[in-house]
XYZ file of N, CA and C in Angstrom:
831
model
N 0.816 -1.181 0.000
C 0.000 0.000 0.000
C 0.855 1.238 0.000
N 0.468 2.236 -0.749
C 1.243 3.440 -0.823
C 0.678 4.495 0.104
N 1.528 5.383 0.522
C 1.070 6.560 1.242
C 1.290 7.723 0.297
N 0.185 8.263 -0.239
C 0.293 9.364 -1.170
C -0.529 10.515 -0.609
N 0.066 11.678 -0.457
C -0.646 12.831 0.048
C -1.034 13.659 -1.157
N -2.321 13.674 -1.461
C -2.812 14.393 -2.611
C -4.254 14.783 -2.366
N -4.914 15.273 -3.397
C -6.305 15.636 -3.233
C -7.277 14.880 -4.132
N -10.674 14.383 -4.973
C -10.753 14.027 -6.285
C -11.800 13.815 -6.589
N -17.886 11.519 -10.374
C -18.450 10.237 -9.944
C -19.400 9.837 -10.961
N -20.001 9.245 -10.765
C -20.614 8.561 -11.882
C -21.786 7.754 -11.375
N -22.936 7.869 -12.016
C -24.104 7.090 -11.592
C -24.324 5.979 -12.590
N -24.016 4.776 -12.176
C -24.185 3.621 -13.035
C -25.379 2.811 -12.561
N -25.952 1.984 -13.394
C -27.110 1.201 -13.007
C -26.837 0.355 -11.779
N -27.817 0.252 -10.922
C -27.816 -0.623 -9.744
C -26.894 -0.144 -8.640
N -26.373 1.064 -8.746
C -25.576 1.591 -7.643
C -26.465 1.763 -6.425
N -25.919 1.455 -5.236
C -26.739 1.407 -4.034
C -26.589 2.664 -3.204
N -27.617 2.982 -2.428
C -27.586 4.085 -1.486
C -28.430 3.686 -0.298
N -27.772 3.283 0.801
C -28.487 2.649 1.895
C -29.069 3.625 2.893
N -28.476 4.824 3.049
C -28.916 5.714 4.107
C -28.329 5.300 5.440
N -28.397 6.189 6.422
C -27.668 5.973 7.668
C -28.463 5.235 8.739
N -29.727 4.920 8.505
C -30.555 4.296 9.536
C -29.943 2.984 10.012
N -29.852 2.812 11.327
C -29.411 1.544 11.890
C -27.925 1.418 12.123
N -27.116 2.353 11.634
C -25.672 2.275 11.854
C -25.332 2.660 13.287
N -24.481 1.882 13.908
C -23.918 2.241 15.203
C -22.431 1.912 15.190
N -21.663 2.622 15.967
C -20.220 2.400 16.005
C -19.889 0.977 16.422
N -18.854 0.415 15.800
C -18.394 -0.921 16.176
C -17.935 -0.906 17.636
N -18.074 -2.016 18.336
C -17.615 -2.075 19.727
C -16.142 -1.708 19.853
N -15.792 -1.074 20.946
C -14.388 -0.766 21.207
C -13.567 -2.050 21.149
N -12.390 -1.955 20.549
C -11.530 -3.128 20.423
C -11.757 -3.938 19.165
N -12.637 -3.479 18.266
C -12.854 -4.181 17.004
C -11.625 -3.996 16.116
N -10.970 -5.117 15.788
C -9.694 -5.052 15.077
C -9.675 -5.988 13.864
N -8.920 -5.568 12.865
C -8.646 -6.386 11.683
C -7.174 -6.209 11.353
N -6.686 -7.002 10.406
C -5.305 -6.798 9.945
C -5.152 -7.308 8.525
N -4.209 -6.699 7.828
C -3.818 -7.165 6.501
C -2.762 -8.259 6.643
N -2.824 -9.229 5.758
C -1.806 -10.271 5.672
C -1.394 -10.393 4.214
N -0.198 -9.891 3.892
C 0.283 -9.913 2.514
C 1.178 -11.104 2.222
N 1.801 -11.703 3.235
C 2.775 -12.758 3.013
C 2.185 -14.149 3.063
N 3.050 -15.137 2.903
C 2.626 -16.539 2.944
C 3.010 -17.169 4.279
N 2.837 -16.404 5.347
C 3.213 -16.859 6.684
C 2.404 -18.093 7.085
N 2.977 -18.946 7.928
C 2.264 -20.165 8.342
C 0.913 -19.854 8.974
N -0.079 -20.644 8.617
C -1.450 -20.388 9.056
C -1.572 -20.389 10.574
N -0.919 -21.337 11.241
C -1.079 -21.427 12.693
C -0.505 -20.209 13.397
N 0.617 -19.684 12.885
C 1.222 -18.515 13.503
C 0.349 -17.273 13.303
N -0.200 -17.139 12.129
C -1.060 -15.988 11.834
C -2.306 -15.996 12.711
N -2.969 -17.125 12.793
C -4.210 -17.208 13.567
C -3.928 -17.039 15.049
N -2.813 -17.579 15.516
C -2.457 -17.404 16.918
C -2.237 -15.928 17.231
N -1.509 -15.227 16.376
C -1.279 -13.795 16.571
C -2.607 -13.041 16.555
N -3.451 -13.350 15.583
C -4.742 -12.672 15.480
C -5.567 -12.875 16.739
N -5.563 -14.081 17.255
C -6.333 -14.376 18.459
C -5.796 -13.591 19.652
N -4.474 -13.551 19.795
C -3.874 -12.852 20.929
C -4.073 -11.343 20.850
N -4.191 -10.820 19.629
C -4.386 -9.384 19.447
C -5.864 -9.018 19.274
N -6.746 -9.986 19.480
C -8.194 -9.752 19.400
C -8.627 -9.259 18.016
N -7.976 -9.793 17.002
C -8.320 -9.484 15.614
C -9.471 -10.397 15.191
N -10.535 -9.794 14.708
C -11.705 -10.582 14.315
C -11.831 -10.752 12.801
N -11.012 -10.033 12.015
C -11.015 -10.181 10.555
C -9.582 -10.085 10.041
N -9.227 -10.997 9.158
C -7.918 -10.964 8.510
C -8.124 -10.779 7.015
N -7.493 -9.763 6.452
C -7.505 -9.560 5.007
C -6.342 -10.375 4.438
N -6.639 -11.530 3.903
C -5.615 -12.500 3.501
C -5.315 -12.347 2.009
N -4.071 -12.027 1.690
C -3.722 -11.918 0.273
C -3.920 -13.253 -0.428
N -4.601 -13.186 -1.566
C -4.856 -14.363 -2.385
C -4.287 -14.101 -3.774
N -3.387 -14.947 -4.197
C -2.771 -14.807 -5.512
C -3.787 -15.124 -6.609
N -3.679 -14.466 -7.757
C -4.541 -14.832 -8.885
C -4.394 -16.296 -9.293
N -3.233 -16.895 -8.972
C -2.996 -18.297 -9.335
C -3.210 -19.233 -8.149
N -4.044 -18.837 -7.207
C -4.232 -19.602 -5.973
C -4.637 -21.047 -6.219
N -5.348 -21.291 -7.301
C -5.842 -22.649 -7.559
C -4.764 -23.575 -8.093
N -3.623 -23.003 -8.499
C -2.592 -23.835 -9.122
C -1.202 -23.661 -8.519
N -1.007 -22.686 -7.637
C 0.346 -22.373 -7.169
C 0.737 -23.079 -5.869
N -0.130 -23.931 -5.351
C 0.191 -24.684 -4.156
C -0.158 -24.000 -2.852
N -0.739 -22.819 -2.898
C -1.017 -22.067 -1.675
C -2.376 -22.398 -1.058
N -3.188 -23.130 -1.785
C -4.545 -23.378 -1.321
C -4.570 -24.129 0.005
N -3.670 -25.068 0.197
C -3.653 -25.849 1.435
C -3.415 -24.964 2.649
N -2.508 -23.992 2.519
C -2.248 -23.078 3.638
C -3.487 -22.254 3.958
N -4.185 -21.792 2.936
C -5.398 -21.002 3.150
C -6.513 -21.850 3.764
N -6.602 -23.092 3.332
C -7.595 -23.986 3.927
C -7.304 -24.223 5.406
N -6.036 -24.402 5.733
C -5.662 -24.578 7.138
C -5.992 -23.329 7.941
N -5.726 -22.181 7.373
C -6.019 -20.941 8.072
C -7.517 -20.819 8.354
N -8.316 -21.175 7.382
C -9.763 -21.138 7.559
C -10.203 -22.092 8.659
N -9.649 -23.290 8.660
C -10.026 -24.289 9.673
C -9.650 -23.835 11.074
N -8.515 -23.138 11.193
C -8.081 -22.659 12.498
C -8.847 -21.410 12.935
N -9.179 -20.566 11.985
C -9.825 -19.291 12.311
C -11.303 -19.442 12.637
N -11.976 -20.348 11.952
C -13.428 -20.458 12.105
C -13.877 -20.698 13.547
N -13.276 -21.641 14.296
C -13.720 -21.856 15.681
C -13.498 -20.650 16.582
N -12.605 -19.742 16.175
C -12.310 -18.549 16.957
C -13.131 -17.348 16.509
N -14.051 -17.592 15.563
C -14.896 -16.517 15.009
C -14.068 -15.421 14.354
N -12.953 -15.819 13.751
C -12.131 -14.890 12.980
C -12.484 -15.064 11.503
N -12.932 -13.993 10.871
C -13.317 -14.047 9.466
C -12.107 -13.807 8.563
N -12.098 -14.499 7.446
C -11.077 -14.282 6.431
C -11.704 -13.571 5.242
N -11.105 -12.457 4.856
C -11.541 -11.750 3.653
C -10.416 -11.812 2.633
N -10.757 -12.092 1.409
C -9.749 -12.250 0.356
C -9.205 -10.893 -0.056
N -7.907 -10.724 0.087
C -7.234 -9.478 -0.236
C -6.527 -9.606 -1.580
N -6.763 -8.646 -2.432
C -6.090 -8.645 -3.724
C -6.246 -7.293 -4.382
N -5.446 -7.072 -5.403
C -5.569 -5.815 -6.122
C -4.282 -5.431 -6.805
N -4.435 -4.639 -7.844
C -3.302 -4.148 -8.609
C -3.778 -2.897 -9.338
N -2.963 -1.859 -9.400
C -3.408 -0.668 -10.141
C -3.829 -0.963 -11.573
N -3.244 -1.985 -12.188
C -3.622 -2.306 -13.568
C -5.061 -2.778 -13.681
N -5.657 -3.203 -12.570
C -7.065 -3.613 -12.609
C -7.993 -2.464 -12.990
N -7.532 -1.244 -12.823
C -8.367 -0.091 -13.172
C -8.817 -0.181 -14.622
N -7.942 -0.672 -15.483
C -8.301 -0.835 -16.890
C -8.443 -2.300 -17.292
N -7.790 -3.191 -16.561
C -7.862 -4.617 -16.881
C -8.901 -5.289 -15.975
N -10.162 -5.022 -16.249
C -11.237 -5.560 -15.428
C -11.291 -7.082 -15.502
N -10.922 -7.634 -16.627
C -10.980 -9.092 -16.797
C -10.070 -9.784 -15.792
N -8.890 -9.224 -15.546
C -7.967 -9.821 -14.582
C -8.547 -9.780 -13.178
N -9.178 -8.672 -12.831
C -9.791 -8.546 -11.512
C -10.916 -9.552 -11.323
N -11.732 -9.705 -12.334
C -12.868 -10.628 -12.237
C -12.405 -12.082 -12.219
N -11.321 -12.378 -12.935
C -10.769 -13.732 -12.894
C -10.257 -14.048 -11.496
N -9.590 -13.068 -10.873
C -9.133 -13.251 -9.490
C -10.314 -13.488 -8.566
N -11.347 -12.694 -8.722
C -12.520 -12.851 -7.864
C -13.160 -14.226 -8.027
N -13.244 -14.712 -9.259
C -13.822 -16.050 -9.484
C -12.990 -17.121 -8.788
N -11.672 -16.980 -8.845
C -10.804 -17.944 -8.165
C -11.034 -17.900 -6.658
N -11.151 -16.705 -6.099
C -11.421 -16.543 -4.673
C -12.714 -17.238 -4.289
N -13.764 -16.952 -5.028
C -15.081 -17.511 -4.710
C -15.055 -19.033 -4.784
N -14.323 -19.565 -5.746
C -14.303 -21.018 -5.936
C -13.669 -21.750 -4.767
N -12.837 -21.065 -3.980
C -12.215 -21.730 -2.826
C -13.224 -21.971 -1.705
N -14.241 -21.146 -1.607
C -15.227 -21.272 -0.543
C -14.688 -20.927 0.835
N -13.566 -20.219 0.913
C -12.891 -19.985 2.186
C -13.126 -18.592 2.773
N -13.695 -17.689 1.995
C -13.679 -16.286 2.389
C -15.086 -15.723 2.576
N -15.175 -14.802 3.549
C -16.467 -14.191 3.863
C -16.651 -12.857 3.164
N -15.661 -12.424 2.401
C -15.784 -11.166 1.690
C -14.601 -10.928 0.775
N -14.744 -9.899 -0.060
C -13.695 -9.452 -0.975
C -13.136 -8.143 -0.442
N -11.816 -8.058 -0.339
C -11.165 -6.832 0.126
C -10.188 -6.393 -0.966
N -10.586 -5.392 -1.729
C -9.811 -4.973 -2.899
C -8.942 -3.758 -2.583
N -7.689 -3.848 -2.969
C -6.724 -2.759 -2.801
C -6.177 -2.428 -4.185
N -6.847 -1.515 -4.869
C -6.539 -1.259 -6.278
C -5.725 0.024 -6.477
N -6.005 1.088 -5.773
C -5.234 2.326 -5.790
C -5.061 2.929 -7.185
N -6.123 3.461 -7.756
C -6.079 3.979 -9.132
C -5.127 5.154 -9.315
N -4.796 5.842 -8.234
C -3.899 7.004 -8.322
C -2.454 6.599 -8.600
N -2.163 5.307 -8.611
C -0.833 4.834 -8.968
C -0.698 4.558 -10.463
N -1.761 4.754 -11.219
C -1.713 4.533 -12.663
C -1.328 5.820 -13.384
N -0.704 5.717 -14.548
C -0.381 6.928 -15.314
C -1.617 7.759 -15.646
N -2.768 7.077 -15.810
C -3.989 7.779 -16.166
C -4.475 8.759 -15.125
N -4.027 8.591 -13.876
C -4.474 9.508 -12.823
C -4.015 10.942 -13.111
N -2.877 11.084 -13.771
C -2.391 12.417 -14.123
C -2.689 12.772 -15.578
N -2.739 11.782 -16.452
C -2.925 12.096 -17.872
C -4.391 12.116 -18.295
N -5.244 11.362 -17.595
C -6.648 11.275 -17.985
C -7.486 10.952 -16.746
N -7.581 11.919 -15.841
C -8.172 11.686 -14.531
C -9.622 11.222 -14.612
N -10.449 11.919 -15.370
C -11.868 11.587 -15.394
C -12.125 10.169 -15.907
N -11.454 9.795 -16.983
C -11.668 8.455 -17.529
C -11.101 7.395 -16.589
N -10.025 7.702 -15.875
C -9.455 6.755 -14.910
C -10.401 6.545 -13.748
N -10.956 7.626 -13.223
C -11.930 7.511 -12.136
C -13.156 6.717 -12.578
N -13.636 7.020 -13.775
C -14.809 6.321 -14.298
C -14.534 4.826 -14.450
N -13.359 4.483 -14.965
C -13.008 3.075 -15.143
C -12.881 2.372 -13.796
N -12.343 3.067 -12.806
C -12.238 2.501 -11.457
C -13.621 2.216 -10.884
N -14.548 3.141 -11.041
C -15.898 2.935 -10.526
C -16.609 1.805 -11.271
N -16.379 1.698 -12.555
C -16.949 0.572 -13.312
C -16.386 -0.749 -12.808
N -15.098 -0.756 -12.471
C -14.500 -1.963 -11.891
C -15.217 -2.344 -10.606
N -15.457 -1.378 -9.729
C -16.155 -1.674 -8.474
C -17.549 -2.221 -8.740
N -18.237 -1.673 -9.733
C -19.557 -2.206 -10.085
C -19.466 -3.662 -10.512
N -18.478 -3.972 -11.313
C -18.334 -5.345 -11.799
C -17.972 -6.291 -10.664
N -17.100 -5.853 -9.765
C -16.754 -6.701 -8.621
C -17.964 -6.910 -7.715
N -18.750 -5.871 -7.519
C -19.926 -5.994 -6.667
C -20.925 -6.982 -7.250
N -21.096 -6.933 -8.555
C -22.056 -7.806 -9.210
C -21.479 -9.182 -9.524
N -20.151 -9.325 -9.377
C -19.487 -10.562 -9.779
C -19.597 -11.692 -8.792
N -20.030 -11.408 -7.562
C -20.224 -12.472 -6.583
C -21.206 -11.980 -5.529
N -21.615 -12.887 -4.657
C -22.512 -12.510 -3.567
C -21.735 -12.100 -2.319
N -20.408 -12.166 -2.366
C -19.597 -11.785 -1.210
C -19.595 -10.267 -1.043
N -19.631 -9.778 0.201
C -19.516 -8.339 0.427
C -18.212 -7.803 -0.142
N -18.249 -6.583 -0.647
C -17.086 -5.952 -1.256
C -16.636 -4.768 -0.410
N -15.393 -4.832 0.044
C -14.776 -3.728 0.796
C -13.534 -3.295 0.037
N -13.235 -1.987 0.065
C -12.056 -1.493 -0.650
C -11.213 -0.602 0.256
N -9.916 -0.604 -0.003
C -8.999 0.317 0.658
C -9.036 1.647 -0.079
N -9.062 2.731 0.682
C -9.142 4.058 0.077
C -8.204 5.022 0.797
N -7.655 6.006 0.082
C -6.895 7.066 0.741
C -7.866 8.024 1.423
N -7.387 8.756 2.403
C -8.284 9.637 3.150
C -8.774 10.817 2.315
N -8.112 11.099 1.183
C -8.380 12.316 0.433
C -9.279 12.138 -0.796
N -9.885 10.982 -0.975
C -10.753 10.787 -2.145
C -11.885 11.811 -2.193
N -12.327 12.291 -1.047
C -13.423 13.250 -1.024
C -13.090 14.583 -1.661
N -11.831 14.831 -1.963
C -11.421 16.066 -2.612
C -11.542 15.996 -4.134
N -11.918 14.842 -4.654
C -12.007 14.640 -6.098
C -13.455 14.507 -6.552
N -13.683 14.909 -7.761
C -15.010 14.791 -8.351
C -14.942 13.983 -9.635
N -16.081 13.351 -9.941
C -16.253 12.697 -11.235
C -17.516 13.296 -11.828
N -17.351 14.047 -12.884
C -18.515 14.738 -13.419
C -19.071 15.694 -12.374
N -20.343 15.522 -12.027
C -20.992 16.417 -11.066
C -21.040 15.848 -9.654
N -20.452 14.685 -9.453
C -20.554 14.044 -8.148
C -19.177 13.803 -7.536
N -19.171 13.326 -6.312
C -17.944 13.186 -5.542
C -17.413 11.767 -5.623
N -16.110 11.621 -5.789
C -15.516 10.300 -5.950
C -15.736 9.431 -4.713
N -15.539 9.982 -3.524
C -15.731 9.195 -2.307
C -17.169 8.698 -2.194
N -18.126 9.562 -2.488
C -19.534 9.157 -2.418
C -19.835 8.050 -3.423
N -19.258 8.161 -4.599
C -19.512 7.150 -5.629
C -18.876 5.814 -5.269
N -17.722 5.839 -4.630
C -17.134 4.592 -4.140
C -18.054 3.960 -3.109
N -18.535 4.746 -2.161
C -19.414 4.214 -1.119
C -20.687 3.614 -1.687
N -21.193 4.167 -2.772
C -22.413 3.638 -3.381
C -22.212 2.218 -3.905
N -20.976 1.857 -4.181
C -20.695 0.605 -4.858
C -20.164 -0.505 -3.952
N -19.893 -0.192 -2.710
C -19.252 -1.169 -1.835
C -20.044 -1.341 -0.550
N -19.693 -2.386 0.176
C -20.294 -2.625 1.481
C -19.634 -1.772 2.555
N -18.314 -1.586 2.435
C -17.550 -0.841 3.433
C -16.239 -0.396 2.806
N -15.588 0.556 3.481
C -14.255 0.989 3.063
C -13.316 0.924 4.258
N -12.043 0.750 3.952
C -10.995 0.887 4.957
C -10.109 2.045 4.536
N -10.057 3.065 5.375
C -9.303 4.276 5.067
C -7.839 4.073 5.447
N -6.952 4.400 4.546
C -5.530 4.355 4.851
C -5.177 5.603 5.660
N -5.671 5.610 6.882
C -5.530 6.769 7.778
C -4.203 6.678 8.516
N -3.143 6.645 7.764
C -1.826 6.330 8.314
C -1.196 7.562 8.974
N -1.306 7.593 10.297
C -0.695 8.603 11.147
C -0.223 7.920 12.429
N 0.720 8.519 13.123
C 1.251 7.879 14.322
C 0.632 8.422 15.610
N -0.520 9.089 15.482
C -1.330 9.476 16.633
C -2.775 9.087 16.355
N -3.515 8.781 17.410
C -4.891 8.342 17.229
C -5.868 9.480 17.100
N -5.720 10.486 17.941
C -6.629 11.628 17.957
C -5.821 12.913 17.997
N -6.500 14.035 17.804
C -5.824 15.324 17.774
C -5.513 15.753 16.355
N -4.806 16.847 16.167
C -4.495 17.350 14.822
C -3.686 16.338 14.014
N -4.037 16.222 12.745
C -3.306 15.362 11.806
C -3.132 13.934 12.335
N -4.187 13.411 12.934
C -4.180 12.066 13.515
C -4.975 11.101 12.642
N -4.952 9.824 13.006
C -5.759 8.825 12.302
C -7.217 9.254 12.219
N -7.757 9.691 13.351
C -9.166 10.071 13.376
C -9.410 11.371 12.621
N -8.517 12.333 12.789
C -8.722 13.637 12.161
C -8.780 13.530 10.637
N -7.876 12.761 10.046
C -7.839 12.709 8.585
C -8.919 11.806 8.006
N -9.653 11.108 8.882
C -10.718 10.208 8.424
C -12.105 10.810 8.576
N -12.200 12.018 9.083
C -13.515 12.594 9.381
C -14.408 12.697 8.149
N -13.823 13.030 7.011
C -14.628 13.161 5.798
C -15.273 11.828 5.425
N -14.502 10.752 5.469
C -15.047 9.427 5.158
C -16.095 9.001 6.177
N -15.864 9.272 7.450
C -16.827 8.878 8.478
C -18.152 9.603 8.289
N -18.091 10.865 7.917
C -19.322 11.611 7.659
C -20.032 11.094 6.416
N -19.288 10.844 5.366
C -19.893 10.330 4.135
C -20.422 8.912 4.347
N -19.704 8.109 5.133
C -20.180 6.769 5.425
C -21.497 6.784 6.170
N -21.617 7.672 7.131
C -22.882 7.788 7.865
C -24.019 8.154 6.927
N -23.780 9.130 6.053
C -24.815 9.568 5.115
C -25.231 8.454 4.165
N -24.252 7.611 3.791
C -24.530 6.526 2.838
C -24.981 5.247 3.512
N -24.872 5.176 4.832
C -25.206 3.936 5.528
C -24.168 2.859 5.316
N -22.908 3.258 5.183
C -21.836 2.306 4.919
C -20.761 2.385 6.006
N -20.170 1.239 6.314
C -19.159 1.145 7.354
C -17.821 1.719 6.883
N -17.138 2.389 7.799
C -15.835 2.989 7.512
C -14.847 2.519 8.580
N -13.891 1.738 8.158
C -12.845 1.237 9.042
C -11.610 2.131 8.880
N -10.888 2.364 9.956
C -9.660 3.141 9.876
C -8.462 2.202 9.834
N -7.375 2.667 9.249
C -6.179 1.844 9.121
C -5.015 2.435 9.890
N -4.197 1.572 10.485
C -2.989 1.978 11.199
C -1.789 1.294 10.565
N -0.783 2.069 10.217
C 0.424 1.526 9.578
C 1.474 1.192 10.630
N 2.152 0.051 10.432
C 3.221 -0.349 11.347
C 4.555 -0.572 10.646
N 4.578 -0.574 9.329
C 5.824 -0.766 8.602
C 6.606 0.528 8.481
N 7.934 0.451 8.353
C 8.746 1.665 8.198
C 8.447 2.365 6.881
N 8.340 3.681 6.934
C 8.079 4.494 5.743
C 9.108 5.611 5.704
N 10.078 5.466 4.828
C 11.184 6.414 4.788
C 10.728 7.823 4.445
N 9.639 7.930 3.661
C 9.200 9.250 3.210
C 8.124 9.862 4.095
N 7.738 9.167 5.177
C 6.665 9.711 6.012
C 6.732 9.085 7.401
N 7.641 9.549 8.217
C 7.828 8.961 9.547
C 6.603 9.125 10.425
N 5.825 10.206 10.219
C 4.644 10.429 11.054
C 3.423 9.636 10.579
N 3.625 8.812 9.550
C 2.530 8.001 9.018
C 2.516 6.581 9.575
N 3.455 6.252 10.438
C 3.581 4.870 10.882
C 3.982 4.794 12.347
N 3.608 3.685 12.976
C 4.001 3.410 14.356
C 5.302 2.599 14.421
N 6.027 2.521 13.318
C 7.245 1.706 13.285
C 8.254 2.144 14.340
N 8.343 3.435 14.588
C 9.265 3.938 15.607
C 8.616 3.973 16.992
N 7.343 4.338 17.043
C 6.661 4.472 18.338
C 6.476 3.132 19.037
N 6.212 2.079 18.263
C 6.136 0.743 18.823
C 4.747 0.290 19.231
N 4.700 -0.940 19.736
C 3.445 -1.623 20.036
C 2.630 -0.922 21.115
N 3.276 -0.505 22.183
C 2.533 0.131 23.274
C 1.825 1.382 22.793
N 2.526 2.193 22.037
C 1.904 3.416 21.536
C 0.819 3.112 20.510
N 1.006 2.112 19.688
C -0.042 1.694 18.757
C -1.313 1.339 19.512
N -1.184 0.513 20.524
C -2.356 0.103 21.292
C -3.015 1.299 21.973
N -2.217 2.202 22.500
C -2.773 3.393 23.141
C -3.539 4.250 22.137
N -2.970 4.416 20.958
C -3.617 5.237 19.932
C -4.930 4.611 19.477
N -4.942 3.292 19.297
C -6.184 2.635 18.880
C -7.246 2.745 19.964
N -6.847 2.653 21.224
C -7.790 2.828 22.328
C -8.350 4.247 22.338
N -7.505 5.237 22.039
C -7.966 6.620 21.953
C -9.002 6.788 20.845
N -8.758 6.168 19.698
C -9.721 6.243 18.596
C -11.036 5.586 19.001
N -10.954 4.422 19.625
C -12.173 3.756 20.091
C -12.996 4.672 20.994
N -12.319 5.296 21.951
C -13.022 6.138 22.922
C -13.668 7.351 22.256
N -13.012 7.862 21.211
C -13.501 9.081 20.553
C -14.585 8.814 19.515
N -14.883 7.551 19.240
C -15.833 7.226 18.166
C -17.091 6.518 18.667
N -17.361 6.625 19.954
C -18.512 5.888 20.492
C -19.825 6.371 19.910
N -19.890 7.599 19.445
C -21.114 8.101 18.820
C -20.916 8.355 17.328
N -19.854 7.792 16.770
C -19.577 7.937 15.331
C -20.172 6.740 14.611
N -21.346 6.923 14.032
C -22.170 5.800 13.579
C -21.473 4.890 12.581
N -20.681 5.447 11.659
C -20.099 4.639 10.581
C -18.836 3.900 11.000
N -18.281 4.220 12.154
C -17.000 3.651 12.569
C -17.073 2.133 12.670
N -16.139 1.457 11.974
C -16.164 -0.015 11.892
C -14.945 -0.655 12.535
N -14.221 0.081 13.369
C -13.039 -0.475 14.001
C -11.766 -0.070 13.287
N -10.678 -0.735 13.633
C -9.351 -0.375 13.119
C -8.668 -1.612 12.552
N -8.062 -1.444 11.384
C -7.266 -2.509 10.770
C -5.794 -2.121 10.830
N -4.951 -3.076 11.165
C -3.513 -2.834 11.277
C -2.810 -3.356 10.026
N -2.021 -2.493 9.438
C -1.230 -2.819 8.251
C 0.242 -2.919 8.661
N 0.802 -4.092 8.641
C 0.251 -5.382 8.277
C 0.890 -6.421 9.178
N 0.526 -7.684 9.060
C 0.923 -8.727 10.020
C 2.423 -8.770 10.317
N 3.257 -8.921 9.297
C 4.695 -9.096 9.557
C 5.316 -7.851 10.168
N 4.871 -6.659 9.731
C 5.405 -5.431 10.308
C 4.916 -5.240 11.727
N 3.678 -5.596 11.991
C 3.118 -5.497 13.329
C 3.908 -6.371 14.294
N 4.212 -7.577 13.852
C 5.013 -8.487 14.685
C 6.372 -7.901 15.040
N 6.930 -7.128 14.117
C 8.288 -6.622 14.291
C 8.359 -5.333 15.101
N 7.228 -4.773 15.513
C 7.239 -3.529 16.260
C 7.994 -3.683 17.575
N 8.777 -2.691 17.966
C 9.349 -2.701 19.311
C 8.251 -2.491 20.337
N 8.514 -2.889 21.562
C 7.526 -2.700 22.613
C 7.311 -1.207 22.894
């Protein structure tokens, strides 16, 4: 996942708009994490259990059915299920913005495993050349991709988003709002090394939380733990585990009346493990 500091819709058939009725903040301590590596299933599930993680975004290769990784994922599912830990299939590539066929092929492979309770897409269209050379068509193609993924299976669709999507427009509408119309939930890459206060995880996510409430969609915040040479204040790599936990507790306490708040996801398993105390 990239950390890009920048500033950015389209009404397609069957786009959803749920409204805010019935949304309540996730219970304090609601946690998820990204898993990008091929770490042993037992170690991952044990860590998740000890850290009270209830959802793991598990990277799934497009070649999962043939590359030998299926057994590890099956083991992870068998270990996670009794602990009520959900596995969501994690995948994505900026090229999917225009190569919808590749994205849909990946999704079909995911669904065929029967192991996952949802789709978690990390596509990041702003990493494509089209974001600077042809912004409107790139945004439109990204939204069409989300429509196809939503209609491509019955699994809930969640996407990773930068905190600044609300600054962009597509035609007469807002990019963040249009993303929310097409997905079940979003996870904001709210990468800061403080939980609350100025320029914190919560502060930079306020726009998404407000839009999520209006749309009736869940908004999860993200915490970075890997080293970032170009943005030291975007990660807990230096602050360590104790400060990470304190910051997440601060966010929990500050969001008790924030209807769209869906908890916090930690990016990512191997970096989280490596944090100093």
